[in-house]
mmCIF file of C-alpha atoms in Angstrom:
data_model
loop_
_atom_site.group_PDB
_atom_site.id
_atom_site.type_symbol
_atom_site.label_atom_id
_atom_site.label_comp_id
_atom_site.label_asym_id
_atom_site.label_seq_id
_atom_site.Cartn_x
_atom_site.Cartn_y
_atom_site.Cartn_z
ATOM 1 C CA MET A 224 23.476 21.979 -14.821
ATOM 2 C CA GLN A 225 26.206 21.740 -17.519
ATOM 3 C CA GLU A 226 25.200 22.494 -21.061
ATOM 4 C CA PHE A 227 25.591 19.048 -22.520
ATOM 5 C CA ALA A 228 23.113 17.692 -19.772
ATOM 6 C CA PHE A 229 20.765 20.517 -20.446
ATOM 7 C CA GLU A 230 20.684 19.711 -24.028
ATOM 8 C CA LEU A 231 20.191 16.085 -23.666
ATOM 9 C CA ALA A 232 17.345 16.766 -21.144
ATOM 10 C CA LEU A 233 15.700 19.068 -23.627
ATOM 11 C CA CYS A 234 16.157 16.708 -26.455
ATOM 12 C CA ALA A 235 14.422 14.035 -24.413
ATOM 13 C CA HIS A 236 11.555 16.327 -23.647
ATOM 14 C CA LEU A 237 11.036 17.315 -27.188
ATOM 15 C CA GLU A 238 11.344 13.972 -28.879
ATOM 16 C CA ARG A 239 7.948 12.500 -29.799
ATOM 17 C CA PRO A 240 6.614 9.828 -32.410
ATOM 18 C CA ASP A 241 5.577 12.566 -34.860
ATOM 19 C CA ARG A 242 8.886 14.347 -35.289
ATOM 20 C CA VAL A 243 12.787 13.841 -35.721
ATOM 21 C CA VAL A 244 15.223 15.562 -33.210
ATOM 22 C CA GLY A 245 18.655 16.336 -34.270
ATOM 23 C CA ARG A 246 21.611 17.832 -32.231
ATOM 24 C CA GLN A 247 24.854 19.663 -33.238
ATOM 25 C CA LEU A 248 24.033 20.306 -36.805
ATOM 26 C CA GLY A 249 25.934 22.739 -39.337
ATOM 27 C CA ALA A 250 23.294 25.602 -39.775
ATOM 28 C CA ALA A 251 25.367 28.158 -42.042
ATOM 29 C CA VAL A 252 25.861 28.473 -45.740
ATOM 30 C CA HIS A 253 29.134 30.193 -45.893
ATOM 31 C CA GLY A 254 30.100 30.494 -42.259
ATOM 32 C CA ARG A 255 30.493 28.122 -39.387
ATOM 33 C CA ARG A 256 27.279 28.269 -37.371
ATOM 34 C CA VAL A 257 26.261 25.037 -35.523
ATOM 35 C CA ALA A 258 22.769 24.737 -34.216
ATOM 36 C CA ASP A 259 22.515 23.069 -30.755
ATOM 37 C CA VAL A 260 19.191 21.203 -31.664
ATOM 38 C CA CYS A 261 16.840 20.966 -34.705
ATOM 39 C CA LEU A 262 13.203 19.799 -34.729
ATOM 40 C CA VAL A 263 12.309 18.207 -37.977
ATOM 41 C CA GLU A 264 8.482 18.227 -38.598
ATOM 42 C CA PRO A 265 7.478 15.689 -41.228
ATOM 43 C CA GLY A 266 5.993 16.647 -44.549
ATOM 44 C CA PRO A 267 3.615 14.868 -46.918
ATOM 45 C CA GLU A 268 6.402 12.802 -48.415
ATOM 46 C CA PHE A 269 8.006 11.763 -45.237
ATOM 47 C CA ASP A 270 7.028 8.037 -45.546
ATOM 48 C CA ARG A 271 8.660 7.928 -49.002
ATOM 49 C CA ARG A 272 11.949 9.338 -47.488
ATOM 50 C CA ALA A 273 11.762 7.029 -44.515
ATOM 51 C CA ALA A 274 11.580 3.996 -47.004
ATOM 52 C CA VAL A 275 14.866 4.700 -48.418
ATOM 53 C CA THR A 276 17.370 4.423 -45.690
ATOM 54 C CA PRO A 277 17.706 5.215 -41.879
ATOM 55 C CA HIS A 278 21.051 7.063 -42.521
ATOM 56 C CA THR A 279 21.809 10.501 -44.130
ATOM 57 C CA ILE A 280 21.701 10.445 -47.863
ATOM 58 C CA PRO A 281 25.037 12.260 -48.986
ATOM 59 C CA PRO A 282 24.021 15.713 -50.088
ATOM 60 C CA LEU A 283 26.226 15.608 -53.189
ATOM 61 C CA ALA A 284 24.258 12.514 -54.252
ATOM 62 C CA ILE A 285 20.989 14.240 -53.942
ATOM 63 C CA GLU A 286 22.465 17.405 -55.721
ATOM 64 C CA SER A 287 24.113 15.457 -58.520
ATOM 65 C CA ASP A 288 22.772 14.917 -62.126
ATOM 66 C CA ALA A 289 22.206 11.434 -61.496
ATOM 67 C CA GLY A 290 18.365 11.207 -61.622
ATOM 68 C CA PRO A 291 15.987 8.255 -61.608
ATOM 69 C CA GLY A 292 15.967 7.939 -65.487
ATOM 70 C CA THR A 293 18.973 7.168 -67.608
ATOM 71 C CA ALA A 294 22.279 6.218 -65.866
ATOM 72 C CA ARG A 295 25.061 8.672 -66.075
ATOM 73 C CA PRO A 296 28.803 8.098 -65.625
ATOM 74 C CA VAL A 297 29.876 9.113 -62.143
ATOM 75 C CA ALA A 298 32.351 11.592 -63.617
ATOM 76 C CA GLU A 299 29.627 13.356 -65.439
ATOM 77 C CA ALA A 300 27.051 13.446 -62.849
ATOM 78 C CA PHE A 301 29.150 15.132 -59.912
ATOM 79 C CA ASP A 302 30.508 18.484 -59.861
ATOM 80 C CA CYS A 303 33.569 17.781 -57.697
ATOM 81 C CA HIS A 304 36.932 15.974 -57.526
ATOM 82 C CA PRO A 305 36.548 12.546 -59.228
ATOM 83 C CA ASP A 306 37.820 10.750 -55.973
ATOM 84 C CA ARG A 307 35.185 12.575 -54.121
ATOM 85 C CA ALA A 308 32.604 11.720 -56.595
ATOM 86 C CA ARG A 309 33.434 8.080 -56.572
ATOM 87 C CA ALA A 310 33.295 7.908 -52.739
ATOM 88 C CA VAL A 311 29.950 9.623 -52.702
ATOM 89 C CA ALA A 312 28.379 7.381 -55.356
ATOM 90 C CA GLU A 313 29.750 4.306 -53.588
ATOM 91 C CA ARG A 314 28.060 5.569 -50.323
ATOM 92 C CA ALA A 315 24.753 6.352 -52.087
ATOM 93 C CA VAL A 316 24.835 2.788 -53.599
ATOM 94 C CA GLU A 317 25.325 1.181 -50.151
ATOM 95 C CA LEU A 318 22.408 3.209 -48.885
ATOM 96 C CA GLY A 319 20.201 2.013 -51.653
ATOM 97 C CA PHE A 320 19.609 5.446 -53.054
ATOM 98 C CA PHE A 321 21.799 4.731 -56.123
ATOM 99 C CA GLU A 322 22.055 1.856 -58.288
ATOM 100 C CA ARG A 323 25.408 1.086 -60.181
ATOM 101 C CA GLU A 324 25.752 0.000 -63.847
ATOM 102 C CA ARG A 325 28.648 -0.493 -66.171
ATOM 103 C CA GLU A 326 28.917 1.678 -69.241
ATOM 104 C CA GLY A 327 32.121 0.494 -71.140
ATOM 105 C CA ALA A 328 35.118 1.055 -68.965
ATOM 106 C CA SER A 329 33.321 3.521 -66.601
ATOM 107 C CA THR A 330 30.730 3.310 -63.873
ATOM 108 C CA ALA A 331 27.390 4.797 -64.239
ATOM 109 C CA VAL A 332 24.727 5.550 -61.525
ATOM 110 C CA ARG A 333 21.152 6.566 -61.225
ATOM 111 C CA GLN A 334 18.652 7.040 -58.275
ATOM 112 C CA THR A 335 16.674 4.097 -57.305
ATOM 113 C CA VAL A 336 13.874 6.742 -56.473
ATOM 114 C CA ARG A 337 13.168 10.309 -56.989
ATOM 115 C CA TYR A 338 14.255 12.308 -53.997
ATOM 116 C CA PRO A 339 11.063 13.409 -52.162
ATOM 117 C CA GLU A 340 11.804 17.080 -51.606
ATOM 118 C CA GLN A 341 8.733 17.579 -49.460
ATOM 119 C CA TRP A 342 9.521 14.960 -46.913
ATOM 120 C CA PHE A 343 9.963 17.642 -44.222
ATOM 121 C CA ASP A 344 7.556 20.514 -43.490
ATOM 122 C CA SER A 345 9.316 22.744 -41.107
ATOM 123 C CA LEU A 346 12.760 23.144 -39.168
ATOM 124 C CA VAL A 347 12.756 24.674 -35.703
ATOM 125 C CA GLY A 348 16.270 25.757 -34.618
ATOM 126 C CA ILE A 349 17.087 25.733 -30.849
ATOM 127 C CA GLU A 350 19.940 27.452 -29.198
ATOM 128 C CA ASN A 351 20.661 26.294 -25.630
ATOM 129 C CA LYS A 352 22.113 28.590 -23.084
ATOM 130 C CA PRO A 353 21.328 27.352 -19.552
ATOM 131 C CA ASP A 354 22.887 30.331 -17.860
ATOM 132 C CA LEU A 355 22.291 33.746 -19.516
ATOM 133 C CA ASP A 356 24.575 35.422 -17.243
ATOM 134 C CA ARG A 357 27.240 33.676 -19.275
ATOM 135 C CA PRO A 358 25.877 34.329 -22.712
ATOM 136 C CA GLY A 359 29.022 34.041 -24.770
ATOM 137 C CA ASP A 360 28.372 34.559 -28.445
ATOM 138 C CA LEU A 361 24.716 34.295 -27.991
ATOM 139 C CA ARG A 362 23.725 37.663 -29.555
ATOM 140 C CA ASP A 363 25.538 36.910 -32.861
ATOM 141 C CA GLN A 364 24.516 33.459 -33.065
ATOM 142 C CA LEU A 365 20.834 34.389 -32.881
ATOM 143 C CA ARG A 366 21.282 37.285 -35.215
ATOM 144 C CA ILE A 367 22.919 34.802 -37.703
ATOM 145 C CA ASP A 368 19.653 32.566 -37.483
ATOM 146 C CA ALA A 369 17.296 35.466 -37.587
ATOM 147 C CA SER A 370 18.742 37.278 -40.753
ATOM 148 C CA LEU A 371 19.753 34.150 -42.581
ATOM 149 C CA GLY A 372 16.436 32.383 -42.325
ATOM 150 C CA LEU A 373 17.162 28.770 -42.710
ATOM 151 C CA PHE A 374 14.743 27.813 -39.848
ATOM 152 C CA ASP A 375 11.168 28.374 -39.922
ATOM 153 C CA GLU A 376 11.469 29.399 -36.327
ATOM 154 C CA VAL A 377 14.367 30.033 -33.906
ATOM 155 C CA VAL A 378 14.006 29.675 -30.116
ATOM 156 C CA LEU A 379 16.468 30.253 -27.256
ATOM 157 C CA ALA A 380 16.239 27.583 -24.431
ATOM 158 C CA THR A 381 17.460 28.596 -20.828
ATOM 159 C CA GLU A 382 17.278 27.468 -17.353
ATOM 160 C CA THR A 383 17.773 31.150 -16.023
ATOM 161 C CA TYR A 384 14.860 33.432 -14.879
ATOM 162 C CA VAL A 385 14.301 35.618 -17.987
ATOM 163 C CA THR A 386 14.114 39.389 -17.620
ATOM 164 C CA GLY A 387 12.998 42.224 -20.000
ATOM 165 C CA ALA A 388 16.778 43.172 -20.085
ATOM 166 C CA HIS A 389 17.414 39.561 -21.528
ATOM 167 C CA LEU A 390 14.642 39.771 -23.970
ATOM 168 C CA ASN A 391 15.808 43.159 -25.145
ATOM 169 C CA ARG A 392 19.256 41.852 -26.204
ATOM 170 C CA LEU A 393 17.731 39.170 -28.355
ATOM 171 C CA PRO A 394 16.355 39.630 -32.169
ATOM 172 C CA ASP A 395 12.604 40.173 -31.850
ATOM 173 C CA ALA A 396 11.745 37.004 -34.035
ATOM 174 C CA VAL A 397 13.592 34.623 -31.515
ATOM 175 C CA GLY A 398 11.365 32.899 -29.247
ATOM 176 C CA VAL A 399 12.322 31.984 -25.670
ATOM 177 C CA TRP A 400 11.811 28.943 -23.449
ATOM 178 C CA ARG A 401 12.526 28.564 -19.899
ATOM 179 C CA PHE A 402 13.153 24.713 -19.347
ATOM 180 C CA ASP A 403 13.812 22.900 -16.068
ATOM 181 C CA PRO A 404 15.831 19.734 -16.844
ATOM 182 C CA GLU A 405 15.194 18.130 -13.598
ATOM 183 C CA THR A 406 11.405 18.389 -13.741
ATOM 184 C CA GLY A 407 11.014 18.425 -17.676
ATOM 185 C CA GLU A 408 8.768 21.534 -17.174
ATOM 186 C CA ARG A 409 8.988 24.016 -20.019
ATOM 187 C CA GLU A 410 7.580 27.604 -19.955
ATOM 188 C CA VAL A 411 7.079 29.622 -23.260
ATOM 189 C CA VAL A 412 8.328 33.125 -22.233
ATOM 190 C CA ARG A 413 8.137 34.425 -25.824
ATOM 191 C CA GLU A 414 6.509 32.770 -28.945
ATOM 192 C CA PRO A 415 8.875 32.748 -31.893
ATOM 193 C CA GLU A 416 7.928 34.615 -35.104
ATOM 194 C CA PRO A 417 8.032 32.850 -38.400
ATOM 195 C CA LEU A 418 11.007 33.434 -40.387
ATOM 196 C CA ALA A 419 11.138 34.104 -44.416
ATOM 197 C CA THR A 420 12.732 30.713 -45.445
ATOM 198 C CA ASP A 421 11.575 31.129 -49.109
ATOM 199 C CA GLY A 422 13.454 34.145 -49.952
ATOM 200 C CA PRO A 423 17.135 35.314 -49.868
ATOM 201 C CA GLY A 424 19.024 36.025 -46.499
ATOM 202 C CA ILE A 425 21.953 37.657 -45.092
ATOM 203 C CA GLU A 426 24.735 35.716 -43.164
ATOM 204 C CA LEU A 427 26.746 37.314 -40.681
ATOM 205 C CA LEU A 428 30.218 36.054 -40.996
ATOM 206 C CA ASP A 429 32.417 38.040 -38.682
ATOM 207 C CA ARG A 430 32.104 40.870 -36.271
ATOM 208 C CA GLU A 431 34.708 43.391 -34.847
ATOM 209 C CA PRO A 432 34.106 46.733 -33.117
ATOM 210 C CA GLY A 433 32.707 49.045 -35.766
ATOM 211 C CA ARG A 434 32.707 46.509 -38.355
ATOM 212 C CA ALA A 435 30.667 43.499 -39.684
ATOM 213 C CA GLU A 436 31.387 41.077 -42.446
ATOM 214 C CA VAL A 437 28.147 39.875 -44.126
ATOM 215 C CA ARG A 438 27.347 37.812 -47.246
ATOM 216 C CA PRO A 439 24.055 37.580 -49.173
ATOM 217 C CA VAL A 440 22.528 34.074 -49.367
ATOM 218 C CA THR A 441 20.237 33.147 -52.275
ATOM 219 C CA ALA A 442 16.910 31.416 -51.977
ATOM 220 C CA ALA A 443 18.441 28.358 -53.743
ATOM 221 C CA GLU A 444 21.391 28.214 -51.306
ATOM 222 C CA LYS A 445 18.912 28.173 -48.476
ATOM 223 C CA ARG A 446 16.767 25.498 -49.947
ATOM 224 C CA ARG A 447 19.810 23.317 -50.407
ATOM 225 C CA GLN A 448 21.175 24.029 -46.771
ATOM 226 C CA ARG A 449 17.663 23.318 -45.259
ATOM 227 C CA ARG A 450 17.567 19.997 -47.050
ATOM 228 C CA ARG A 451 21.082 19.259 -45.733
ATOM 229 C CA ILE A 452 20.011 20.098 -42.112
ATOM 230 C CA ALA A 453 17.043 17.895 -42.418
ATOM 231 C CA GLU A 454 18.831 14.897 -43.861
ATOM 232 C CA ARG A 455 21.615 15.165 -41.207
ATOM 233 C CA ALA A 456 19.103 15.467 -38.368
ATOM 234 C CA TYR A 457 17.362 12.330 -39.809
ATOM 235 C CA GLY A 458 20.407 10.241 -40.142
ATOM 236 C CA LYS A 459 22.292 11.489 -36.993
ATOM 237 C CA GLY A 460 19.653 12.254 -34.382
ATOM 238 C CA TRP A 461 20.777 13.415 -31.036
ATOM 239 C CA ARG A 462 22.050 10.353 -29.187
ATOM 240 C CA THR A 463 25.655 10.835 -30.506
ATOM 241 C CA TYR A 464 27.081 8.892 -27.496
ATOM 242 C CA GLU A 465 27.468 5.435 -26.077
ATOM 243 C CA LEU A 466 26.449 4.562 -22.530
ATOM 244 C CA PRO A 467 29.335 4.274 -20.346
ATOM 245 C CA ASP A 468 30.671 0.745 -19.467
ATOM 246 C CA CYS A 469 29.962 1.365 -15.641
ATOM 247 C CA GLU A 470 27.675 -0.320 -13.232
ATOM 248 C CA ARG A 471 26.599 3.189 -11.849
ATOM 249 C CA CYS A 472 25.421 4.378 -15.144
ATOM 250 C CA ALA A 473 21.659 3.464 -14.652
ATOM 251 C CA PRO A 474 19.308 5.371 -17.025
ATOM 252 C CA SER A 475 16.365 3.819 -15.292
ATOM 253 C CA ASP A 476 17.267 5.619 -12.187
ATOM 254 C CA ALA A 477 16.934 9.074 -13.942
ATOM 255 C CA GLU A 478 14.317 11.614 -12.982
ATOM 256 C CA PRO A 479 11.911 12.738 -14.283
ATOM 257 C CA ALA A 480 10.553 9.440 -15.726
ATOM 258 C CA ASP A 481 10.957 10.868 -19.215
ATOM 259 C CA LEU A 482 14.619 10.939 -18.862
ATOM 260 C CA ALA A 483 14.561 7.273 -17.887
ATOM 261 C CA ASP A 484 12.423 6.282 -20.902
ATOM 262 C CA ALA A 485 14.799 8.206 -23.278
ATOM 263 C CA ARG A 486 17.752 6.248 -21.780
ATOM 264 C CA LEU A 487 20.115 9.072 -21.037
ATOM 265 C CA PRO A 488 23.408 8.573 -19.612
ATOM 266 C CA TRP A 489 22.463 8.950 -15.970
ATOM 267 C CA CYS A 490 25.005 8.523 -13.129
ATOM 268 C CA ALA A 491 23.773 7.031 -9.995
ATOM 269 C CA TRP A 492 27.097 8.268 -8.284
ATOM 270 C CA THR A 493 26.927 11.757 -9.185
ATOM 271 C CA ASP A 494 23.087 11.565 -9.227
ATOM 272 C CA GLY A 495 22.892 13.378 -12.668
ATOM 273 C CA LEU A 496 23.536 13.221 -16.361
ATOM 274 C CA VAL A 497 27.242 12.795 -17.442
ATOM 275 C CA ARG A 498 29.252 13.256 -20.713
ATOM 276 C CA PRO A 499 30.312 9.542 -21.301
ATOM 277 C CA VAL A 500 33.659 10.332 -22.993
ATOM 278 C CA ALA A 501 34.865 13.199 -20.722
ATOM 279 C CA ASP A 502 33.308 12.123 -17.292
ATOM 280 C CA CYS A 503 33.402 8.469 -17.226
ATOM 281 C CA GLY A 504 35.929 5.924 -17.170
ATOM 282 C CA PRO A 505 38.551 4.239 -14.851
ATOM 283 C CA THR A 506 39.742 7.683 -13.541
ATOM 284 C CA CYS A 507 36.393 8.549 -12.082
ATOM 285 C CA PRO A 508 36.290 7.799 -8.378
ATOM 286 C CA GLY A 509 32.881 6.172 -8.645
ATOM 287 C CA TYR A 510 33.625 4.053 -11.725
ATOM 288 C CA GLU A 511 32.606 0.224 -11.243
ATOM 289 C CA PRO A 512 33.276 -1.777 -14.405
ATOM 290 C CA VAL A 513 30.453 -3.814 -15.781
ATOM 291 C CA ASP A 514 30.512 -7.287 -14.464
ATOM 292 C CA GLY A 515 28.444 -8.984 -17.303
ATOM 293 C CA GLY A 516 24.894 -8.139 -18.450
ATOM 294 C CA ASP A 517 23.863 -4.560 -19.399
ATOM 295 C CA SER A 518 24.889 -1.436 -17.496
ATOM 296 C CA ASP A 519 21.669 0.577 -18.276
ATOM 297 C CA GLY A 520 19.202 -1.027 -15.766
ATOM 298 C CA ASP A 521 15.704 -1.709 -16.518
ATOM 299 C CA ALA A 522 13.099 1.211 -16.696
ATOM 300 C CA GLU A 523 9.472 0.092 -16.229
ATOM 301 C CA GLY A 524 8.325 -1.281 -19.726
ATOM 302 C CA VAL A 525 11.549 -0.896 -21.473
ATOM 303 C CA PRO A 526 13.933 -3.978 -22.008
ATOM 304 C CA PRO A 527 17.217 -3.635 -20.434
ATOM 305 C CA SER A 528 18.998 -4.623 -23.598
ATOM 306 C CA GLU A 529 17.144 -1.936 -25.797
ATOM 307 C CA GLY A 530 19.924 -0.102 -27.635
ATOM 308 C CA PRO A 531 19.881 3.642 -28.671
ATOM 309 C CA GLU A 532 18.388 2.834 -32.195
ATOM 310 C CA ALA A 533 15.554 0.842 -30.637
ATOM 311 C CA VAL A 534 14.783 3.803 -28.331
ATOM 312 C CA ARG A 535 14.941 6.330 -31.038
ATOM 313 C CA ALA A 536 12.649 4.330 -33.168
ATOM 314 C CA ARG A 537 10.085 3.931 -30.360
ATOM 315 C CA ARG A 538 10.072 7.573 -29.348
ATOM 316 C CA SER A 539 10.401 9.369 -32.756
ATOM 317 C CA ALA A 540 9.230 9.339 -36.225
ATOM 318 C CA TRP A 541 12.607 7.775 -37.547
ATOM 319 C CA GLU A 542 12.366 4.416 -39.203
ATOM 320 C CA PRO A 543 15.380 2.171 -38.352
ATOM 321 C CA ASP A 544 14.638 -0.788 -40.744
ATOM 322 C CA PRO A 545 12.845 0.600 -43.779
ATOM 323 C CA ALA A 546 11.339 -1.727 -46.460
ATOM 324 C CA GLY A 547 13.670 0.020 -49.101
ATOM 325 C CA VAL A 548 12.930 0.862 -52.635
ATOM 326 C CA ASP A 549 13.063 -1.174 -55.836
ATOM 327 C CA ARG A 550 16.716 -1.374 -56.974
ATOM 328 C CA ARG A 551 15.676 -1.526 -60.728
ATOM 329 C CA GLN A 552 12.961 0.294 -62.546
ATOM 330 C CA ALA A 553 10.719 -1.931 -64.213
ATOM 331 C CA GLY A 554 10.929 -1.849 -68.130
ATOM 332 C CA LEU A 555 14.309 -0.194 -68.251
ATOM 333 C CA ASP A 556 16.407 -3.375 -68.829
ATOM 334 C CA ARG A 557 15.469 -3.589 -72.403
ATOM 335 C CA PHE A 558 17.120 -0.303 -73.141
ATOM 336 C CA LEU A 559 20.525 -1.398 -71.570
#
């Protein structure tokens, strides 16, 4: 099965009401590492974070000097280009994380609520490689994850039968799952070892024969990047596609049943999962344009009109319509 389909099937299998699943997330501090899948396990302040916004809170807004107390001018609250600072502040206001005030000729902002740093408990990074006979950059990718320590645990997911030779090529701390996307069965070949997320790490940036370029990463930099990964996973999720506008895209026909419930892009013509942008459209021999109504069929117990956000809300800890937070702190008006 193609890697995209394998990845979607695994995300559907791992999604559950007490966690958040994200896909294709930046997982480097100085380099360009991208994690295929990330599991975000809620922490004690999860409900406080969920109450703010269903979207990703801009990292620069969280890291700015604009706290929940006295409002600060945008130019002073951010350590970046003024145009960038204004754009980030505006987005944070739209999301309800900032509120805006006027201070003379300038704009000032402050947080509507103190950011709940403990909203997530742990992060699990998963690298998908269905065919271990075509490993690509797998070894270096997993070495980056193991030595950097952004994730509490790192796992390799594959469809291949895993041999001792395969295991010997991987860092000892990396766990291994054998996953069958057609049945949803998952076998734990090797349990992952906990990584040291609280301390400093080493990031592999480049490797050539006889030479490796690495860079130390501080504990503070890791904390910041872990928060960014968790925020991005919460706002982005893993359904980063639209179902094709084709009569033969029928998620309710997917097997196993979990794939149907997750509303994945299942094509009845190819009898498998497809990449909507790359595989679907008028150039496909099996394409049949939708003639009114919905193209996603009707899985048992699932309304045919249920969109991706409703499915995600039903199957995960993500809150699509939060109550929000008070936009003005009681008692502060008299000091303005």
